[in-house]
Amino acid sequence: MQFLNLRLKQTPHKVAPDPSAMSVSQLLGDYALPISIRAVNSLPHDARQRIYRMLIPPSLLTRVGINPITWRATETGACIELDAAPDTGSVKIIIRDSADSSDAFFTLDLSDNSFNGIDLHFLLLSDPASERFRTDVDAQGHATLFGTTYRNRAEEERAMRAGLAPAQIRASLGMSQVVLHQLDAFLTFLSHHAISLEPLTYASAWVFERRGFAYMRGHKLMDDIEREFQAGGKLRAALDGSTPFRQPDQWQTIRGRTWAIHDGILEAMDARWNDLRMVKQVGKHAGVNTAPGVPY
Amino acid sequence: MSQKFRIARAAELESLGVLRDFIHDQCARAGIDDATTYELKLAADEACTNIITHGYAQMNPGSLILDLEIDAHQVVLRITDFGHPFEPSEPIAPDVQAALDDQPTSGFGLFFIYSVMDAVDYRATEEGNCLMLTKRRAPKVVPV
Amino acid sequence: MSSRRQLQITKVKINAVTIISVTGSVDALTAPMLAEYLAREIQNPNPNLVIDFAELDYTSSAGLRVLLSAVKAARARGGDVRLAAMQTNVAKIFEMSGFNAILKVYPDRARAVASFAA
């Protein structure tokens, strides 16, 4: 194919087949054509279950006593929910350590996107045995939506001191690598070549970089943040001790930086934490590292 | 056996020098001659400049991933980005006289890429845009 | 060695000819700096410029575009831009693009300067 007039494509970036070509009949047809989540959701319950079972690493399930094939727990009381309604293009899998536990310790949320690819909306992996912080509701009981609408500063401060990142209510389970490998296998099964997401925080972008993601948007912002946290930078200067989340040594760790960014420090460089988008090509590691040598 | 190297940088003009240095260093290590190295740097630079100024225009730029694969016969350079894809088209030799006579000038970059590379292939897919540039290595002259 | 040197531009004047030495690399990032420098020099009447490329390690098409507008502007004001001492790799892309047909190129700076006296 010949390359590159200076003209950009006028149509949106949509290079995958049309949704009608992505039907579940592809299970019996051309193995190279992608299948959408909407198509999988149109299957009868058992077939759907068989396919979505592939999303969860078996080792994660056996760890909490859930049978990876039947998805039943024998003794532990752990339970797993699959939300993949027909006529929707999304799937959500939730695992709780007990049926009466209101907090999930594992949540995975995927959906078809408008470019006929798949988005990872939400991935939560928290250690159910670790302390629970109420950073998700403010003092008046409003949901904080990860601290984006309301904030529970007292509880956030406790969480920060306990080593959590913003948006976490418990310490991480440390299994993101296994889960993302499994996701690669699942995407391959559906003949998708990539998955994209919007990183919720600076720390999550950092984690996803290490898991092989590159940036569709926001690589420069990450570089700018790294640069401005160096000596003489605007973010370094804004770590002035004016709040518990802006202590002078916080540039040294990804978590410290993330709390400062959560606290609004990007204003110092006229930027905001929004409109970042990351992408991972199945089976490939992009090798992006925007904060070399900075520990988590 | 081929050697593979990769670098990922933000798609901004400040990255061009870093990307050229990367090609320079890996080629030097692999014993690629100066002229071929210059041509690889030129083709990569022109392609990346297009991606930076047009493909990622009007957004906070994403990534540019450069893969270099060197074997005994050829050097393959793959440039991956996730911006707007380009419309495939034929390269046109620039007319410098016309440019001097006040006609719009562009297309030098594209022309250089085609002139210095042996093969050029471009694909825009769900997983990103990939430009593949192939340069055959000059055969080693064996003294008689 | 990593070849990259910062773009540096210096000038000397010999009689009515200004010699501009360009060191380092010209690409889409640094080309505007060269363009501004040349534009300032060309503001004078009859701008006779020799650009000495002995220390120019690299240029992309961005550098060629700058030269194209510089030569256009200089000729419009009764002067010219002439090039000297290009390294082999740089010379090759000048040839490839057909720039040799519209710009005078000399093997060294002395001959380029002398060409203005002729």
XYZ file of C-alpha atoms in Angstrom:
558
model
C 0.000 0.000 0.000
C 1.318 3.425 -0.827
C 1.783 5.742 2.078
C 1.223 9.173 3.249
C -0.040 12.084 1.423
C -0.182 14.876 3.938
C -3.927 14.451 3.781
C -5.472 12.807 6.801
C -8.369 10.449 6.480
C -11.558 12.479 6.718
C -13.632 9.631 8.095
C -13.206 8.730 11.753
C -10.518 6.277 12.716
C -12.544 3.176 12.052
C -10.659 0.461 10.348
C -12.208 -2.688 11.774
C -15.166 -4.336 10.015
C -18.710 -3.062 10.538
C -20.627 -4.398 13.522
C -22.776 -6.595 11.268
C -19.639 -8.411 10.161
C -18.645 -8.969 13.776
C -21.512 -11.316 14.587
C -21.213 -14.417 16.680
C -21.626 -16.548 13.568
C -17.901 -15.835 13.210
C -17.450 -18.554 15.809
C -18.132 -20.935 12.945
C -16.824 -18.675 10.187
C -13.644 -16.771 9.358
C -11.452 -17.087 12.454
C -9.628 -13.857 11.659
C -12.689 -11.595 11.840
C -13.355 -9.998 15.211
C -16.443 -10.708 17.328
C -17.981 -7.889 19.359
C -19.036 -8.142 22.984
C -22.565 -7.316 21.844
C -22.442 -10.438 19.665
C -21.215 -12.610 22.532
C -23.970 -11.202 24.748
C -26.549 -12.341 22.203
C -25.640 -15.979 22.841
C -27.660 -18.296 25.083
C -26.616 -18.237 28.738
C -24.405 -21.332 28.689
C -22.473 -20.372 25.586
C -21.933 -16.863 26.944
C -20.704 -18.286 30.229
C -18.284 -20.583 28.421
C -16.754 -17.624 26.584
C -16.553 -15.134 29.464
C -15.041 -17.813 31.701
C -11.880 -17.185 29.672
C -11.604 -13.656 31.043
C -10.700 -14.614 34.583
C -7.347 -16.180 35.468
C -8.111 -19.609 37.011
C -5.479 -18.977 39.690
C -7.399 -15.907 40.882
C -10.547 -17.999 41.312
C -8.954 -20.961 43.052
C -7.264 -18.545 45.436
C -10.674 -17.598 46.845
C -12.118 -21.106 46.516
C -14.163 -20.598 43.363
C -14.232 -23.461 40.866
C -12.851 -21.941 37.620
C -15.205 -24.036 35.474
C -18.498 -23.972 37.341
C -17.810 -20.572 38.983
C -19.232 -22.015 42.203
C -17.572 -21.677 45.569
C -17.586 -24.742 47.730
C -16.826 -23.560 51.242
C -15.523 -20.041 51.240
C -18.732 -18.216 50.435
C -16.977 -16.226 47.703
C -19.146 -15.481 44.740
C -18.805 -14.271 41.175
C -21.340 -12.332 39.130
C -21.484 -11.994 35.380
C -23.349 -9.003 33.990
C -23.584 -9.347 30.213
C -27.121 -8.484 29.221
C -28.345 -9.236 25.686
C -28.641 -6.089 23.533
C -25.739 -4.426 25.348
C -22.143 -4.153 24.259
C -20.583 -4.498 27.671
C -19.597 -7.163 30.136
C -18.852 -6.804 33.811
C -17.512 -9.495 36.101
C -17.530 -8.976 39.849
C -16.023 -11.206 42.495
C -16.770 -10.847 46.217
C -15.075 -12.724 48.988
C -18.441 -13.427 50.601
C -22.021 -13.181 49.421
C -22.876 -10.556 52.048
C -19.816 -8.445 51.309
C -20.861 -5.200 49.695
C -17.374 -4.564 48.289
C -16.105 -6.430 45.299
C -12.399 -7.245 45.454
C -12.281 -7.889 41.729
C -14.163 -5.997 39.023
C -13.526 -6.159 35.308
C -15.610 -4.077 32.942
C -15.207 -4.246 29.155
C -17.262 -2.802 26.342
C -17.336 -2.403 22.579
C -16.161 1.071 21.578
C -17.269 3.241 18.683
C -14.226 2.222 16.627
C -15.276 -1.431 16.731
C -12.541 -2.192 19.206
C -12.801 -3.051 22.889
C -12.317 -0.700 25.846
C -11.253 -1.683 29.335
C -13.451 0.551 31.489
C -12.600 -0.617 34.880
C -10.211 -3.030 36.506
C -10.204 -3.328 40.264
C -7.980 -5.773 42.082
C -7.944 -5.214 45.809
C -6.856 -7.371 48.662
C -10.019 -8.236 50.640
C -7.908 -8.945 53.736
C -6.468 -5.425 53.825
C -7.931 -2.444 55.661
C -10.965 -0.745 54.092
C -10.743 3.050 53.678
C -13.884 5.125 53.180
C -12.393 7.296 50.459
C -15.372 6.415 48.246
C -17.883 8.391 50.338
C -17.430 11.853 51.831
C -18.310 12.876 55.378
C -21.916 13.599 54.296
C -22.242 10.194 52.663
C -22.005 11.367 49.031
C -20.334 8.962 46.661
C -17.008 10.574 45.739
C -16.647 8.748 42.407
C -12.959 8.066 43.088
C -12.562 11.512 44.563
C -13.519 13.216 41.321
C -16.746 14.855 42.542
C -16.441 14.930 46.332
C -13.473 14.168 48.522
C -13.138 12.634 51.948
C -9.850 14.299 52.814
C -9.399 12.833 56.285
C -9.876 9.322 54.989
C -7.719 10.020 51.914
C -4.920 11.131 54.196
C -5.153 7.877 56.166
C -5.192 5.878 52.925
C -2.150 7.783 51.635
C -0.214 7.052 54.807
C -1.149 3.383 54.501
C 0.456 3.288 51.059
C -2.663 3.379 48.881
C -3.049 5.407 45.710
C -5.982 7.767 45.050
C -9.178 5.933 43.982
C -8.202 2.825 45.970
C -10.261 1.745 48.948
C -8.002 -1.179 49.783
C -4.421 -2.206 49.048
C -3.930 -3.783 45.658
C -4.004 -7.520 45.149
C -0.917 -7.279 42.936
C -2.264 -9.519 40.193
C -2.677 -7.051 37.343
C -0.015 -8.777 35.260
C -1.834 -12.128 35.413
C -5.202 -10.515 34.707
C -3.881 -8.568 31.725
C -2.196 -11.661 30.269
C -5.531 -13.408 30.523
C -7.171 -10.441 28.827
C -4.699 -10.734 25.931
C -5.732 -14.368 25.507
C -9.423 -13.428 25.607
C -8.956 -10.682 22.990
C -7.101 -13.117 20.747
C -9.975 -15.578 21.106
C -12.357 -12.848 19.862
C -9.833 -11.878 17.123
C -9.268 -8.373 18.501
C -5.768 -6.979 18.136
C -5.802 -4.287 20.773
C -7.531 -2.904 23.842
C -7.757 0.704 24.941
C -8.538 2.506 28.169
C -8.521 5.855 29.909
C -6.222 5.773 32.931
C -8.037 7.029 36.033
C -4.920 8.293 37.792
C -1.225 8.969 37.183
C -0.457 5.785 39.123
C -2.737 3.704 36.919
C -1.140 5.130 33.761
C 2.242 4.176 35.234
C 1.066 0.628 35.957
C -0.394 0.232 32.463
C 2.881 1.480 30.910
C 4.635 -1.338 32.712
C 2.043 -3.765 31.420
C 2.859 -2.843 27.819
C 0.416 -0.032 27.031
C 1.319 2.975 24.876
C -0.539 6.272 24.555
C -3.084 7.290 21.935
C -3.248 10.635 23.716
C -1.343 12.042 26.661
C 2.207 10.707 26.242
C 3.437 14.294 26.122
C 1.454 15.156 29.261
C 3.191 12.278 31.084
C 6.593 13.572 29.875
C 5.677 17.093 30.981
C 4.677 15.825 34.433
C 7.972 13.949 34.781
C 9.939 17.027 33.741
C 8.073 19.431 36.026
C 8.635 17.173 39.044
C 12.408 17.533 38.570
C 14.396 20.171 40.462
C 13.384 23.647 39.263
C 10.125 22.339 37.763
C 6.697 23.869 38.352
C 5.241 20.792 40.036
C 8.286 20.434 42.267
C 7.783 24.037 43.354
C 4.093 23.403 44.012
C 4.975 20.665 46.520
C 4.997 23.415 49.110
C 3.511 21.620 52.100
C 0.283 23.652 51.792
C -1.833 20.488 52.122
C -1.052 16.982 53.424
C -1.054 15.879 49.763
C 1.621 18.371 48.687
C 4.583 17.455 50.829
C 8.038 18.346 49.461
C 9.284 14.757 49.106
C 6.296 13.470 47.151
C 7.967 13.803 43.741
C 10.125 10.798 44.643
C 7.416 8.149 44.213
C 4.635 7.477 41.752
C 2.109 7.316 44.610
C 3.318 10.593 46.067
C 3.015 12.278 42.676
C -0.431 10.761 42.139
C -1.772 12.145 45.433
C -0.432 15.584 44.572
C -2.055 15.394 41.125
C -5.284 14.196 42.756
C -5.020 17.307 44.932
C -4.990 19.512 41.829
C -1.299 20.274 41.529
C -1.360 20.140 37.695
C -2.849 23.644 37.789
C 0.726 24.807 38.392
C 1.545 23.783 34.818
C -1.825 24.814 33.341
C -2.793 21.203 32.733
C -5.488 18.833 33.899
C -5.607 15.084 34.310
C -8.010 14.355 31.491
C -8.252 13.118 27.956
C -5.512 10.528 28.246
C -6.032 7.345 26.319
C -3.868 4.242 26.337
C -3.730 1.259 24.031
C -2.166 -2.170 24.177
C -1.494 -4.324 21.184
C -2.191 -7.975 21.951
C 0.997 -9.914 22.599
C 3.188 -6.814 22.479
C 4.863 -4.622 25.067
C 5.224 -1.042 23.834
C 8.154 -0.273 26.130
C 6.904 3.154 27.189
C 8.467 4.512 30.381
C 7.696 8.123 31.190
C 9.092 8.042 34.734
C 12.382 6.158 34.525
C 13.781 5.062 37.854
C 10.878 6.354 39.938
C 9.594 3.696 42.359
C 5.885 3.093 42.903
C 19.498 -14.262 13.156
C 18.216 -10.724 13.427
C 18.756 -8.146 16.136
C 15.728 -6.224 17.359
C 15.627 -2.891 19.132
C 12.726 -0.734 20.266
C 12.220 2.786 21.540
C 8.952 4.519 22.512
C 8.687 8.292 22.823
C 6.011 10.963 22.895
C 5.034 12.184 19.429
C 6.551 15.658 19.712
C 9.248 17.389 17.689
C 11.593 17.260 20.694
C 11.695 13.465 20.243
C 13.115 13.579 16.692
C 16.727 13.945 17.814
C 16.356 11.132 20.359
C 14.903 8.814 17.712
C 17.704 9.611 15.246
C 20.316 9.005 17.947
C 18.701 5.662 18.691
C 18.954 4.624 15.026
C 22.490 5.972 14.837
C 23.682 4.044 17.887
C 22.044 0.720 16.995
C 23.260 0.910 13.392
C 26.802 1.730 14.523
C 26.742 -1.261 16.849
C 25.489 -3.521 14.052
C 28.161 -2.293 11.634
C 25.784 -0.554 9.216
C 27.625 1.853 6.930
C 27.318 5.632 7.329
C 25.341 6.288 4.163
C 22.698 3.669 4.989
C 22.464 4.955 8.565
C 21.896 8.497 7.317
C 19.143 7.304 4.983
C 17.422 5.374 7.760
C 17.557 8.430 10.017
C 16.207 10.624 7.239
C 13.289 8.329 6.381
C 12.367 7.858 10.052
C 12.653 11.588 10.739
C 10.440 12.544 7.773
C 7.803 9.947 8.643
C 7.780 10.852 12.348
C 7.563 14.566 11.515
C 4.411 13.863 9.487
C 2.910 11.829 12.302
C 3.773 14.479 14.900
C 2.536 17.478 12.928
C -0.500 15.909 11.208
C -1.395 12.489 12.671
C -1.469 13.729 16.265
C -2.570 17.277 15.483
C -4.988 18.972 17.904
C -4.596 16.552 20.804
C -2.137 15.916 23.578
C 0.195 13.696 21.557
C 0.354 9.974 22.098
C 3.219 7.558 21.506
C 5.580 6.895 18.653
C 7.114 3.428 18.728
C 10.145 2.727 16.614
C 11.234 -0.876 15.992
C 14.519 -1.582 14.303
C 15.257 -5.068 13.029
C 18.668 -5.713 11.558
C 19.861 -8.874 9.864
C 22.653 -9.713 7.427
C 20.672 -8.564 4.386
C 18.427 -5.720 5.417
C 17.323 -3.235 8.026
C 13.590 -2.971 8.733
C 12.229 0.069 10.522
C 8.657 -0.058 11.821
C 7.036 3.128 13.057
C 3.838 2.636 15.030
C 1.501 5.420 16.108
C -2.074 5.740 17.326
C -3.072 9.071 15.816
C -5.239 9.783 12.794
C -4.265 7.516 9.925
C -3.028 8.940 6.637
C -4.735 8.562 3.305
C -2.604 6.296 1.151
C -1.333 8.017 -1.984
C 1.467 8.072 -4.534
C 4.549 10.143 -3.764
C 5.274 12.934 -6.234
C 8.770 14.176 -6.995
C 8.937 17.766 -5.726
C 9.422 20.453 -8.339
C 11.981 22.819 -6.830
C 11.839 25.264 -9.733
C 8.091 25.626 -9.258
C 8.692 26.045 -5.534
C 11.155 28.822 -6.244
C 8.546 30.458 -8.469
C 6.238 30.833 -5.489
C 4.152 27.723 -5.760
C 3.254 25.848 -2.610
C 6.006 23.514 -1.447
C 5.422 20.233 0.228
C 5.993 16.594 -0.403
C 9.768 16.612 0.035
C 9.534 14.405 3.094
C 7.445 11.766 1.405
C 9.665 11.908 -1.669
C 12.771 11.337 0.458
C 11.247 8.348 2.197
C 10.539 6.662 -1.121
C 13.877 7.703 -2.612
C 16.102 6.318 0.129
C 14.185 3.172 1.092
C 13.869 -0.034 -0.920
C 10.323 -0.784 0.232
C 7.603 1.214 1.963
C 4.424 -0.263 3.369
C 1.688 1.433 5.404
C -1.169 -0.114 7.294
C -3.840 1.508 9.436
C -5.555 -1.061 11.628
C -7.549 -1.358 14.816
C -4.287 -1.737 16.732
C -2.668 1.421 15.372
C -0.930 2.703 12.251
C 2.236 1.004 11.143
C 4.696 2.271 8.552
C 7.258 -0.338 7.529
C 10.442 0.862 5.845
C 12.892 -1.646 4.427
C 16.469 -0.883 3.433
C 18.709 -3.535 1.898
C 22.238 -3.564 3.259
C 25.044 -2.882 0.837
C 26.720 -6.199 -0.027
C 30.101 -6.592 1.623
C 32.947 -6.171 -0.805
C 35.261 -9.137 -0.467
C 38.835 -8.295 -1.449
C 40.312 -10.657 -4.032
C 29.003 8.222 19.298
C 25.571 9.732 19.518
C 25.883 12.203 16.714
C 23.538 14.876 17.924
C 24.987 18.296 18.484
C 22.915 21.325 19.379
C 22.144 23.496 16.398
C 24.561 26.417 16.447
C 24.676 29.263 13.991
C 27.512 31.787 13.785
C 28.511 34.385 11.222
C 31.510 36.335 9.966
C 31.610 39.065 7.387
C 34.211 39.208 4.632
C 33.794 42.365 2.562
C 30.250 42.284 1.195
C 29.693 38.584 1.913
C 28.238 37.181 5.128
C 29.372 33.654 5.934
C 26.987 31.714 8.105
C 28.273 28.507 9.682
C 25.706 25.920 10.721
C 26.727 23.261 13.232
C 24.673 20.240 14.336
C 21.337 19.017 12.998
C 18.455 20.716 11.240
C 15.076 19.015 11.601
C 11.468 20.119 12.025
C 12.246 21.216 15.598
C 15.335 23.308 14.845
C 14.539 24.541 11.315
C 12.544 27.580 12.568
C 15.677 28.791 14.390
C 17.693 28.663 11.154
C 14.821 30.290 9.249
C 14.689 33.231 11.666
C 18.445 33.699 11.582
C 18.535 33.755 7.783
C 15.494 36.016 7.559
C 17.269 38.595 9.738
C 20.383 38.500 7.534
C 18.350 38.833 4.364
C 16.677 42.057 5.554
C 19.785 43.976 4.474
C 19.913 45.206 0.864
C 21.859 42.984 -1.568
C 22.235 40.127 0.931
C 25.109 37.958 -0.263
C 25.184 34.897 1.972
C 27.442 31.871 2.016
C 26.175 29.090 4.215
C 29.040 26.928 5.395
C 27.778 23.384 5.998
C 31.130 21.816 6.974
C 29.823 21.159 10.489
C 26.240 20.303 9.505
C 25.814 16.635 10.474
C 22.235 16.216 9.407
C 19.341 17.905 7.713
C 15.870 16.694 6.830
C 13.537 18.243 4.277
C 12.744 20.874 6.916
C 16.215 22.346 6.326
C 15.733 22.329 2.556
C 12.476 24.217 2.856
C 14.219 26.900 4.915
C 16.935 27.291 2.271
C 14.364 27.465 -0.467
C 12.590 30.432 1.117
C 15.919 32.054 2.027
C 17.211 31.933 -1.537
C 13.894 33.219 -2.817
C 13.972 36.158 -0.402
C 17.670 36.948 -1.017
C 17.261 37.026 -4.803
C 14.213 39.250 -4.469
C 16.472 41.765 -2.674
C 19.236 41.586 -5.240
C 21.442 39.093 -3.413
C 21.936 35.340 -3.319
C 22.447 32.374 -0.998
C 25.296 30.004 -1.880
C 26.330 26.826 -0.144
C 29.754 25.530 0.785
C 31.483 22.457 2.161
C 28.595 20.026 2.473
C 29.316 16.604 3.977
C 28.709 13.669 1.618
C 25.434 12.501 3.119
C 23.977 15.992 3.161
C 25.165 16.621 -0.405
C 23.361 13.480 -1.524
C 19.935 14.670 -0.443
C 20.509 18.057 -2.081
C 21.166 16.239 -5.316
C 18.240 13.895 -4.862
C 15.799 16.752 -4.352
C 17.074 18.708 -7.359
C 18.291 21.615 -5.189
C 21.576 21.669 -7.051
C 19.719 23.021 -10.062
C 18.601 26.168 -8.270
C 21.329 26.747 -5.667
C 25.031 27.251 -6.291
C 27.119 24.786 -4.331
C 30.894 25.072 -3.749
C 33.363 22.566 -2.302
C 34.679 25.046 0.293
C 33.905 28.403 1.803
C 36.762 30.298 0.052
C 35.451 29.422 -3.385
C 31.899 30.232 -2.382
C 32.980 33.686 -1.148
C 35.080 34.282 -4.271
C 32.082 33.454 -6.468
C 30.370 36.653 -5.345
C 33.350 38.756 -6.603
C 33.176 37.203 -10.032
